[in-house]
Coordinates of C-alpha atoms in Angstrom, one line a residue:
M1 CA 103.5 104.4 98.1
N2 CA 100.0 105.0 96.7
I3 CA 99.8 108.6 95.7
L4 CA 96.4 110.2 94.7
L5 CA 96.6 113.6 93.1
L6 CA 93.4 115.7 92.9
S7 CA 92.5 118.9 91.1
M8 CA 89.3 120.7 92.2
P9 CA 85.8 120.5 90.7
N10 CA 85.2 124.3 90.9
V11 CA 85.2 125.8 87.4
I12 CA 84.5 129.1 85.6
I13 CA 81.3 128.1 83.9
A14 CA 81.9 130.1 80.7
F15 CA 85.2 128.1 80.1
N16 CA 83.6 124.8 81.1
K17 CA 81.0 125.1 78.3
A18 CA 83.8 125.2 75.6
C19 CA 86.5 123.1 77.2
R20 CA 87.5 120.8 80.0
F21 CA 91.3 120.4 80.3
P22 CA 93.4 118.2 82.6
S23 CA 95.7 119.7 85.2
L24 CA 99.2 120.1 83.7
G25 CA 100.7 120.8 87.1
L26 CA 99.6 117.4 88.5
S27 CA 100.8 115.6 85.4
S28 CA 104.1 117.3 85.7
I29 CA 104.3 116.3 89.4
A30 CA 103.6 112.7 88.4
G31 CA 106.2 112.8 85.7
N32 CA 108.9 114.0 88.1
L33 CA 108.4 111.4 90.8
E34 CA 111.3 109.0 91.4
G35 CA 110.9 105.5 92.8
K36 CA 108.3 102.8 92.6
H37 CA 105.1 104.6 93.4
R38 CA 101.5 103.9 92.3
V39 CA 100.1 107.2 91.1
L40 CA 96.6 108.3 90.1
I41 CA 95.5 111.7 88.9
V42 CA 91.8 112.6 89.3
D43 CA 90.7 115.9 87.7
L44 CA 87.4 116.4 89.6
V45 CA 86.2 118.9 87.0
M46 CA 85.4 115.8 84.8
L47 CA 82.9 114.5 87.4
N48 CA 79.9 116.1 85.6
K49 CA 77.2 114.8 87.9
G50 CA 76.9 112.7 91.0
D51 CA 78.0 113.1 94.6
I52 CA 81.6 114.1 94.9
K53 CA 81.8 112.9 98.4
A54 CA 80.6 109.4 97.5
F55 CA 83.0 109.3 94.5
L56 CA 85.9 110.2 96.8
Y57 CA 84.9 107.7 99.5
R58 CA 84.9 105.0 96.8
M59 CA 88.2 106.2 95.4
C60 CA 89.9 106.1 98.8
K61 CA 88.5 102.6 99.4
D62 CA 89.6 101.2 96.1
F63 CA 93.0 103.0 95.7
Q64 CA 94.0 103.1 99.3
P65 CA 96.2 106.2 99.1
D66 CA 99.1 106.8 101.4
I67 CA 99.4 110.4 100.2
V68 CA 96.8 112.7 98.7
G69 CA 97.9 115.8 96.9
L70 CA 95.4 118.6 96.4
S71 CA 96.0 121.5 94.0
C72 CA 93.9 124.6 94.2
F73 CA 93.4 128.3 93.4
S74 CA 92.0 130.6 96.0
F75 CA 88.4 130.2 94.9
Q76 CA 88.9 126.4 95.2
Y77 CA 90.7 126.3 98.6
R78 CA 87.6 125.8 100.8
T79 CA 86.6 122.9 98.6
A80 CA 90.1 121.4 98.9
L81 CA 89.9 121.8 102.6
E82 CA 86.5 120.0 102.8
I83 CA 88.0 117.2 100.7
A84 CA 90.9 116.9 103.0
K85 CA 88.5 116.6 106.0
L86 CA 86.7 113.8 104.1
I87 CA 89.9 112.0 103.4
K88 CA 91.0 112.3 107.1
R89 CA 87.7 110.9 108.2
T90 CA 88.1 108.0 105.8
N91 CA 91.7 107.2 107.0
N92 CA 93.4 109.6 109.4
K93 CA 96.8 108.1 108.5
V94 CA 96.6 109.4 105.0
I95 CA 99.1 112.3 104.5
T96 CA 97.5 115.3 102.8
V97 CA 99.7 117.7 100.8
F98 CA 98.4 121.0 99.5
G99 CA 99.9 122.9 96.5
G100 CA 99.1 125.4 93.8
Y101 CA 98.6 129.1 93.7
H102 CA 96.6 129.6 96.9
P103 CA 98.8 127.6 99.2
T104 CA 101.8 129.3 97.7
L105 CA 100.5 132.9 98.0
A106 CA 98.5 132.6 101.2
Y107 CA 100.5 130.0 103.2
K108 CA 101.1 132.5 106.1
M109 CA 97.3 133.2 106.2
I110 CA 96.1 129.7 106.6
P111 CA 94.8 129.3 110.2
E112 CA 96.5 127.0 112.6
E113 CA 93.4 124.9 113.1
E114 CA 93.3 124.0 109.4
F115 CA 96.6 122.3 109.7
Q116 CA 94.9 119.4 111.4
Y117 CA 93.7 118.5 107.8
I118 CA 96.8 119.7 106.0
D119 CA 100.0 117.8 106.8
F120 CA 102.2 119.6 104.3
I121 CA 102.1 122.6 102.0
V122 CA 104.4 122.5 98.9
R123 CA 105.0 126.1 97.8
N124 CA 105.8 127.4 94.3
E125 CA 106.9 124.9 91.7
G126 CA 106.2 121.5 93.1
E127 CA 108.0 119.0 90.8
K128 CA 111.2 118.6 92.8
T129 CA 109.9 119.5 96.2
F130 CA 107.0 117.0 96.2
N131 CA 109.4 114.3 94.9
K132 CA 111.8 114.9 97.8
L133 CA 108.9 115.0 100.3
V134 CA 107.5 111.7 99.1
N135 CA 110.8 109.9 99.1
L136 CA 111.9 111.2 102.5
L137 CA 108.6 110.5 104.3
K138 CA 109.6 106.9 104.7
R139 CA 112.8 108.0 106.6
D140 CA 111.1 110.8 108.5
E141 CA 113.6 113.3 107.1
V142 CA 111.2 115.7 105.5
Y143 CA 111.7 118.6 107.9
D144 CA 114.8 120.0 106.1
I145 CA 113.2 120.3 102.7
P146 CA 113.1 123.9 101.4
G147 CA 109.7 125.1 100.1
I148 CA 107.4 123.3 102.5
S149 CA 105.2 124.3 105.4
Y150 CA 103.9 122.1 108.1
K151 CA 102.9 121.9 111.8
Y152 CA 105.4 120.5 114.2
E153 CA 105.1 120.4 118.0
G154 CA 102.3 122.9 118.0
K155 CA 104.1 125.4 115.8
I156 CA 103.6 126.2 112.1
I157 CA 107.0 125.9 110.3
H158 CA 107.7 127.6 107.0
K159 CA 110.9 126.5 105.4
P160 CA 112.8 128.9 103.1
P161 CA 111.5 129.1 99.5
V162 CA 113.0 127.0 96.7
K163 CA 114.8 128.5 93.8
V164 CA 113.0 128.5 90.5
L165 CA 113.7 125.3 88.5
D166 CA 115.9 125.1 85.5
T167 CA 113.6 123.9 82.7
E168 CA 116.2 121.3 81.7
E169 CA 115.6 119.6 85.1
I170 CA 111.9 119.1 84.5
N171 CA 110.8 115.8 83.1
L172 CA 107.9 115.5 80.7
P173 CA 104.5 115.2 82.3
N174 CA 103.1 111.7 82.9
R175 CA 99.6 111.6 81.3
D176 CA 99.2 107.9 81.5
V177 CA 98.2 107.9 85.2
R178 CA 95.0 109.9 84.8
F179 CA 91.7 108.4 85.9
F180 CA 89.7 110.4 83.4
K181 CA 90.7 110.4 79.7
N182 CA 88.1 112.2 77.6
Y183 CA 89.1 115.9 78.0
K184 CA 87.5 118.1 75.3
A185 CA 87.9 121.5 73.7
W186 CA 85.5 122.7 71.0
G187 CA 84.2 119.1 71.0
L188 CA 87.5 117.5 70.2
K189 CA 89.9 115.4 72.4
A190 CA 92.2 117.8 74.2
D191 CA 95.3 118.1 76.4
V192 CA 97.6 120.8 77.8
A193 CA 101.3 121.7 77.4
E194 CA 103.7 124.5 78.0
T195 CA 106.6 126.2 76.1
S196 CA 107.6 128.5 78.9
R197 CA 107.0 129.5 82.5
G198 CA 106.7 132.9 84.1
C199 CA 106.5 136.6 83.0
T200 CA 108.7 139.6 83.6
F201 CA 105.8 142.2 83.4
N202 CA 104.6 144.0 86.5
C203 CA 100.8 144.0 86.2
D204 CA 99.1 144.7 89.4
I205 CA 96.3 142.2 88.8
C206 CA 98.6 139.2 88.4
S207 CA 99.9 136.7 90.9
I208 CA 102.3 134.9 88.5
T209 CA 105.3 136.6 90.1
G210 CA 104.2 135.3 93.4
M211 CA 104.6 131.7 92.0
Y212 CA 107.8 132.1 89.9
G213 CA 109.3 135.5 90.8
R214 CA 109.8 137.9 88.0
T215 CA 111.4 135.3 85.7
F216 CA 110.8 133.9 82.2
R217 CA 112.1 130.5 81.4
K218 CA 111.8 128.7 78.1
F219 CA 111.6 125.0 77.5
S220 CA 113.8 123.7 74.6
V221 CA 112.1 123.3 71.3
K222 CA 113.2 119.6 71.3
R223 CA 111.4 119.0 74.5
I224 CA 108.3 120.8 73.4
I225 CA 108.1 118.7 70.2
E226 CA 108.7 115.5 72.0
D227 CA 105.8 116.3 74.3
L228 CA 103.5 117.2 71.4
K229 CA 104.3 114.0 69.6
Q230 CA 103.4 112.0 72.8
M231 CA 100.0 113.8 73.0
K232 CA 99.3 113.3 69.3
K233 CA 99.9 109.5 69.8
M234 CA 97.3 109.6 72.5
G235 CA 94.8 110.9 70.0
N236 CA 94.6 114.5 71.0
R237 CA 93.2 116.9 68.4
V238 CA 93.5 120.1 70.5
I239 CA 96.4 121.3 72.7
F240 CA 96.3 124.3 75.0
F241 CA 99.6 126.0 75.7
V242 CA 99.1 127.3 79.2
D243 CA 102.1 129.6 79.1
D244 CA 101.9 132.7 81.3
N245 CA 103.1 134.9 78.4
I246 CA 103.9 133.0 75.3
T247 CA 104.6 136.1 73.2
L248 CA 107.2 137.5 75.6
D249 CA 110.0 136.0 73.4
L250 CA 108.7 136.1 69.8
N251 CA 111.9 134.4 68.5
H252 CA 111.3 131.4 70.7
L253 CA 107.6 131.3 69.7
E254 CA 108.6 131.4 66.0
Q255 CA 111.1 128.6 66.6
V256 CA 108.3 126.5 68.2
C257 CA 106.0 127.2 65.2
D258 CA 108.7 126.3 62.7
A259 CA 109.4 123.0 64.5
I260 CA 105.6 122.2 64.6
I261 CA 105.3 122.8 60.9
Y262 CA 108.5 120.8 60.1
E263 CA 107.4 117.9 62.2
R264 CA 103.9 118.0 60.6
L265 CA 102.3 118.6 64.0
N266 CA 100.2 121.4 62.5
D267 CA 97.2 119.2 62.0
I268 CA 96.7 119.7 65.8
H269 CA 94.6 122.7 66.8
Y270 CA 96.5 124.9 69.3
I271 CA 95.0 127.3 71.9
T272 CA 97.0 129.8 73.9
Q273 CA 96.6 133.1 75.8
A274 CA 98.5 136.2 74.6
S275 CA 98.9 139.9 75.2
V276 CA 97.8 142.6 72.8
Y277 CA 101.3 144.0 72.6
G278 CA 102.8 140.6 71.7
I279 CA 100.3 139.8 69.0
A280 CA 100.3 143.4 67.5
S281 CA 104.1 143.4 67.4
S282 CA 104.4 141.1 64.4
A283 CA 102.0 140.2 61.6
K284 CA 104.6 137.7 60.5
I285 CA 104.5 135.8 63.8
V286 CA 100.6 135.6 63.7
R287 CA 100.8 134.2 60.1
K288 CA 103.4 131.7 61.3
M289 CA 101.1 130.7 64.3
A290 CA 98.2 130.2 61.9
R291 CA 100.4 127.9 59.7
A292 CA 101.5 126.0 62.8
G293 CA 97.8 125.3 63.7
F294 CA 97.0 127.9 66.2
K295 CA 93.2 128.3 66.1
T296 CA 92.2 130.1 69.3
I297 CA 93.7 133.0 71.2
F298 CA 92.6 134.2 74.6
L299 CA 93.5 137.9 74.1
G300 CA 94.1 140.1 77.1
I301 CA 92.5 143.3 76.0
E302 CA 91.9 144.3 79.6
N303 CA 90.3 147.7 79.0
V304 CA 89.6 150.4 76.4
S305 CA 90.6 153.2 78.8
R306 CA 94.3 154.0 79.1
K307 CA 93.5 155.4 82.5
N308 CA 92.2 152.0 83.7
L309 CA 95.2 150.2 82.0
N310 CA 97.5 152.6 84.0
F311 CA 95.6 151.7 87.2
I312 CA 96.4 148.0 86.8
N313 CA 99.9 148.8 85.6
K314 CA 99.6 147.4 82.1
N315 CA 102.2 148.0 79.4
T316 CA 102.2 151.7 78.6
L317 CA 102.7 151.0 74.9
V318 CA 99.3 149.3 74.6
T319 CA 96.7 151.7 73.0
E320 CA 93.3 151.3 71.5
E321 CA 94.8 151.4 68.0
L322 CA 97.3 148.6 69.0
T323 CA 94.4 146.4 70.2
V324 CA 92.5 146.9 66.9
Q325 CA 95.7 145.9 65.1
A326 CA 96.1 142.8 67.2
V327 CA 92.6 141.6 66.6
R328 CA 92.9 142.4 62.9
Y329 CA 96.0 140.3 62.6
L330 CA 94.2 137.3 64.3
K331 CA 91.0 137.7 62.3
E332 CA 92.9 137.9 59.0
N333 CA 94.3 134.5 59.8
K334 CA 91.0 132.9 60.8
I335 CA 92.1 132.6 64.4
I336 CA 89.3 132.7 67.0
V337 CA 89.6 135.7 69.3
L338 CA 88.3 135.3 72.8
G339 CA 88.7 138.9 74.0
S340 CA 88.8 139.6 77.7
V341 CA 88.2 142.9 79.5
I342 CA 88.2 143.9 83.1
V343 CA 85.4 146.2 84.2
G344 CA 84.5 147.7 87.6
N345 CA 87.7 149.6 88.2
P346 CA 87.6 152.3 90.9
D347 CA 86.7 155.3 88.6
D348 CA 84.3 153.3 86.4
T349 CA 80.8 154.7 85.8
E350 CA 78.1 152.7 84.1
E351 CA 79.0 154.5 80.8
D352 CA 82.6 153.5 81.2
I353 CA 81.6 149.8 81.5
W354 CA 79.3 150.0 78.4
E355 CA 82.1 151.7 76.5
N356 CA 84.1 148.4 76.9
F357 CA 81.2 146.5 75.7
R358 CA 80.9 148.7 72.6
F359 CA 84.7 148.3 72.0
L360 CA 84.3 144.5 72.0
K361 CA 81.5 144.9 69.5
R362 CA 83.6 147.1 67.3
L363 CA 86.5 144.6 67.5
N364 CA 84.0 141.8 66.7
V365 CA 85.7 139.4 69.0
D366 CA 84.4 135.8 68.5
A367 CA 83.4 135.6 72.2
P368 CA 83.7 138.2 75.0
L369 CA 85.2 137.3 78.4
I370 CA 84.1 140.0 80.9
F371 CA 85.8 139.9 84.2
T372 CA 85.9 142.2 87.3
P373 CA 89.0 143.2 89.2
T374 CA 89.7 140.4 91.6
P375 CA 91.8 141.4 94.7
H376 CA 93.8 138.2 94.8
I377 CA 96.1 137.6 97.7
G378 CA 99.6 138.5 96.9
T379 CA 98.8 141.1 94.2
A380 CA 99.5 144.8 94.2
L381 CA 95.8 145.3 93.2
R382 CA 94.6 143.9 96.5
G383 CA 96.7 146.3 98.5
K384 CA 95.5 149.3 96.4
L385 CA 91.8 148.4 96.7
I386 CA 92.0 147.7 100.4
H387 CA 93.7 151.1 100.9
Q388 CA 91.1 152.9 98.8
G389 CA 88.2 151.0 100.5
Y390 CA 86.7 149.4 97.3
I391 CA 86.7 145.7 98.3
T392 CA 83.2 144.6 99.4
N393 CA 84.2 141.0 99.9
P394 CA 87.7 140.7 101.5
N395 CA 87.4 137.3 103.0
D396 CA 85.1 134.8 101.1
L397 CA 87.6 133.8 98.5
T398 CA 85.3 131.2 97.0
W399 CA 84.0 134.1 94.8
Y400 CA 87.5 135.1 93.6
N401 CA 87.2 133.6 90.1
G402 CA 86.8 136.9 88.2
V403 CA 83.2 136.3 87.3
K404 CA 81.3 137.8 90.2
A405 CA 82.4 141.2 91.5
N406 CA 83.9 141.5 94.9
I407 CA 84.5 145.2 94.6
R408 CA 82.6 148.5 94.1
T409 CA 83.6 151.7 92.3
K410 CA 83.2 155.3 93.2
F411 CA 79.8 155.3 91.4
L412 CA 78.6 151.7 91.2
T413 CA 77.7 149.0 93.8
T414 CA 78.8 145.4 93.6
E415 CA 75.3 144.5 92.7
K416 CA 75.2 147.0 89.9
I417 CA 78.5 145.7 88.4
N418 CA 77.3 142.1 88.5
K419 CA 74.0 143.1 86.7
L420 CA 75.9 145.0 84.0
V421 CA 78.2 142.1 83.3
L422 CA 75.2 139.7 82.9
K423 CA 73.5 142.2 80.5
M424 CA 76.7 142.5 78.4
Y425 CA 76.9 138.8 77.9
R426 CA 73.2 138.6 77.0
Y427 CA 73.3 141.5 74.5
Y428 CA 76.6 140.7 72.8
P429 CA 75.4 138.2 70.1
G430 CA 73.8 140.0 67.2
F431 CA 72.8 139.2 63.6
K432 CA 76.3 139.9 62.3
Y433 CA 77.8 137.8 65.0
F434 CA 76.4 134.5 63.6
F435 CA 77.9 135.1 60.2
T436 CA 81.4 136.4 61.0
N437 CA 82.2 134.1 63.9
N438 CA 85.3 132.1 63.6
I439 CA 84.1 129.5 66.2
L440 CA 81.3 128.6 63.7
R441 CA 83.9 128.6 60.9
N442 CA 86.4 126.4 62.7
Y443 CA 84.1 124.2 64.7
P444 CA 80.7 124.1 63.1
G445 CA 79.6 120.9 64.9
Y446 CA 80.4 122.3 68.3
Y447 CA 78.9 125.7 67.6
I448 CA 75.6 124.3 66.4
R449 CA 75.3 121.9 69.3
R450 CA 76.1 124.7 71.7
F451 CA 73.6 127.0 70.1
F452 CA 70.7 124.5 70.7
I453 CA 71.9 123.7 74.2
E454 CA 71.9 127.4 75.0
L455 CA 68.5 127.8 73.4
Y456 CA 67.1 124.9 75.4
E457 CA 68.5 126.5 78.6
I458 CA 66.9 129.9 77.8
I459 CA 63.5 128.3 77.2
S460 CA 63.9 126.1 80.3
D461 CA 64.8 129.1 82.5
Y462 CA 61.8 131.1 81.1
I463 CA 59.4 128.3 82.0
K464 CA 60.9 128.1 85.5
V465 CA 60.5 131.8 85.9
I466 CA 56.8 131.6 84.9
F467 CA 56.2 128.8 87.5
G468 CA 58.2 130.6 90.2
K469 CA 61.1 128.2 90.4
L470 CA 63.6 130.8 89.2
S471 CA 63.8 134.5 90.1
V472 CA 62.7 137.2 87.6
D473 CA 65.8 139.1 88.7
L474 CA 68.6 138.1 86.3
L475 CA 71.3 138.4 88.9
K476 CA 69.4 136.4 91.6
R477 CA 68.7 133.8 89.0
A478 CA 72.4 133.5 88.3
F479 CA 73.0 133.1 92.1
Q480 CA 70.3 130.4 92.3
K481 CA 72.3 128.4 89.7
D482 CA 75.5 129.1 91.6
Y483 CA 73.9 127.7 94.7
E484 CA 73.3 124.3 93.1
R485 CA 76.8 124.2 91.7
R486 CA 78.4 125.3 95.0
K487 CA 76.6 122.5 96.9
R488 CA 78.3 120.0 94.6
W489 CA 81.6 121.8 95.3
L490 CA 81.0 121.2 99.1
L491 CA 80.3 124.9 99.7
D492 CA 77.0 125.6 101.5
D493 CA 77.6 129.2 102.6
F494 CA 74.3 130.4 101.1
Q495 CA 72.6 128.5 103.8
K496 CA 74.8 130.0 106.5
K497 CA 75.2 133.6 107.4
C498 CA 78.1 134.5 105.3
D499 CA 78.3 138.3 105.2
C500 CA 80.1 138.6 101.8
C501 CA 78.4 140.9 99.3
N502 CA 77.4 138.0 97.0
C503 CA 75.9 135.7 99.7
V504 CA 74.0 138.7 101.3
Y505 CA 72.5 139.6 97.9
Y506 CA 71.4 136.0 97.3
R507 CA 69.6 135.8 100.6
G508 CA 67.9 139.1 99.8

């Protein structure tokens, strides 16, 4: 069979400026397929310009897929559905299979009429389920496979969930079947890997347990090293470990670091995401990570207020002092700190939000990542915010990427929260920032190029504002840019009468 695997073009723009990574999930799906199949992975995030519809029409004509797999988060689901419609118009015999976080968490909420474009949903981890589905389709025996959903004789059928996989069962990803090759991070060729899956914490904002249950499973150090060696042979200079909580088992992380150093794979630059508690727990492990080649950490600071941390059910041991310690350990080892906070919690005033900004400035993180509480389907946070009446956009999930607010607080409107976040990004860089920044230290070429690109965009926007092509209103200007991007992502809701808080504000 010809199998086309697609990841969606929708991105979080702040991340997209620094890095474009392939989908590890699709590569892992491809690596675990049995039988003689022709497989092609297309990460649509790499399609910088041009018409996505025209590209997909050509792809379907040239590749002639029998099966198309579409992986999506909630904010990408509508784009995935539009792509499935396009594929069905091209050839109605093509079997479409949806997977990823949104189809897993929201499978019972998908309307019956949308199943005319969705033949199957593969829920939770897809490696073994998708393989069974593909190889049983020929014999029409798919209907007893656990972990799938489908429409049969006018009814939506949801088979029982699959058990979480033993990591020893999971083959290495197949990266040779990608259509695009030139993924980048900090201007260098990049790829993705994992050392573990899952997390045992109970944070209300997180949907990881909806995918894996409350489990934590480690890959063997031998497998991890074999994977890294393959990626190094492919010319990759940067590798992003996409683990859900890499510091949950510090002994395993230390073993991975020791093996990387021993195998001389520490000339690769590693990126990962980590918790404050995990990093602050051990100065030794941070030094070991630096020796192993870790250059960038997405650090989940979440909030300066213990009250807000309690609201999202974060680790009670995390304090302001512990956060300062975690950042200090990373800074001492010349590791880039991308510090994320979540602002716009129910009790937040404007002063509370600015206190988080001042905290990031005191920490001197190399780049701030400022998110708002996103009421994702399947999270405890969504239930709490619905009960308290703070969700202003419960239905248009295309905005559920953490960047634009979909909530209000007791004291602030959605519009006000969005404007504050934009101001914080604008005001963060200062004179000191340019001389203490580890991005400049570690990646001067990227940093200087990015500086001039940003400067050009600022000047260009200013000229457009003067000539009336962009709004003077900073938030409306951001929505105008969103509008152009969303058209490419096959989302035209600004032109329609979508009543979500963000579309309503754009239309004025």
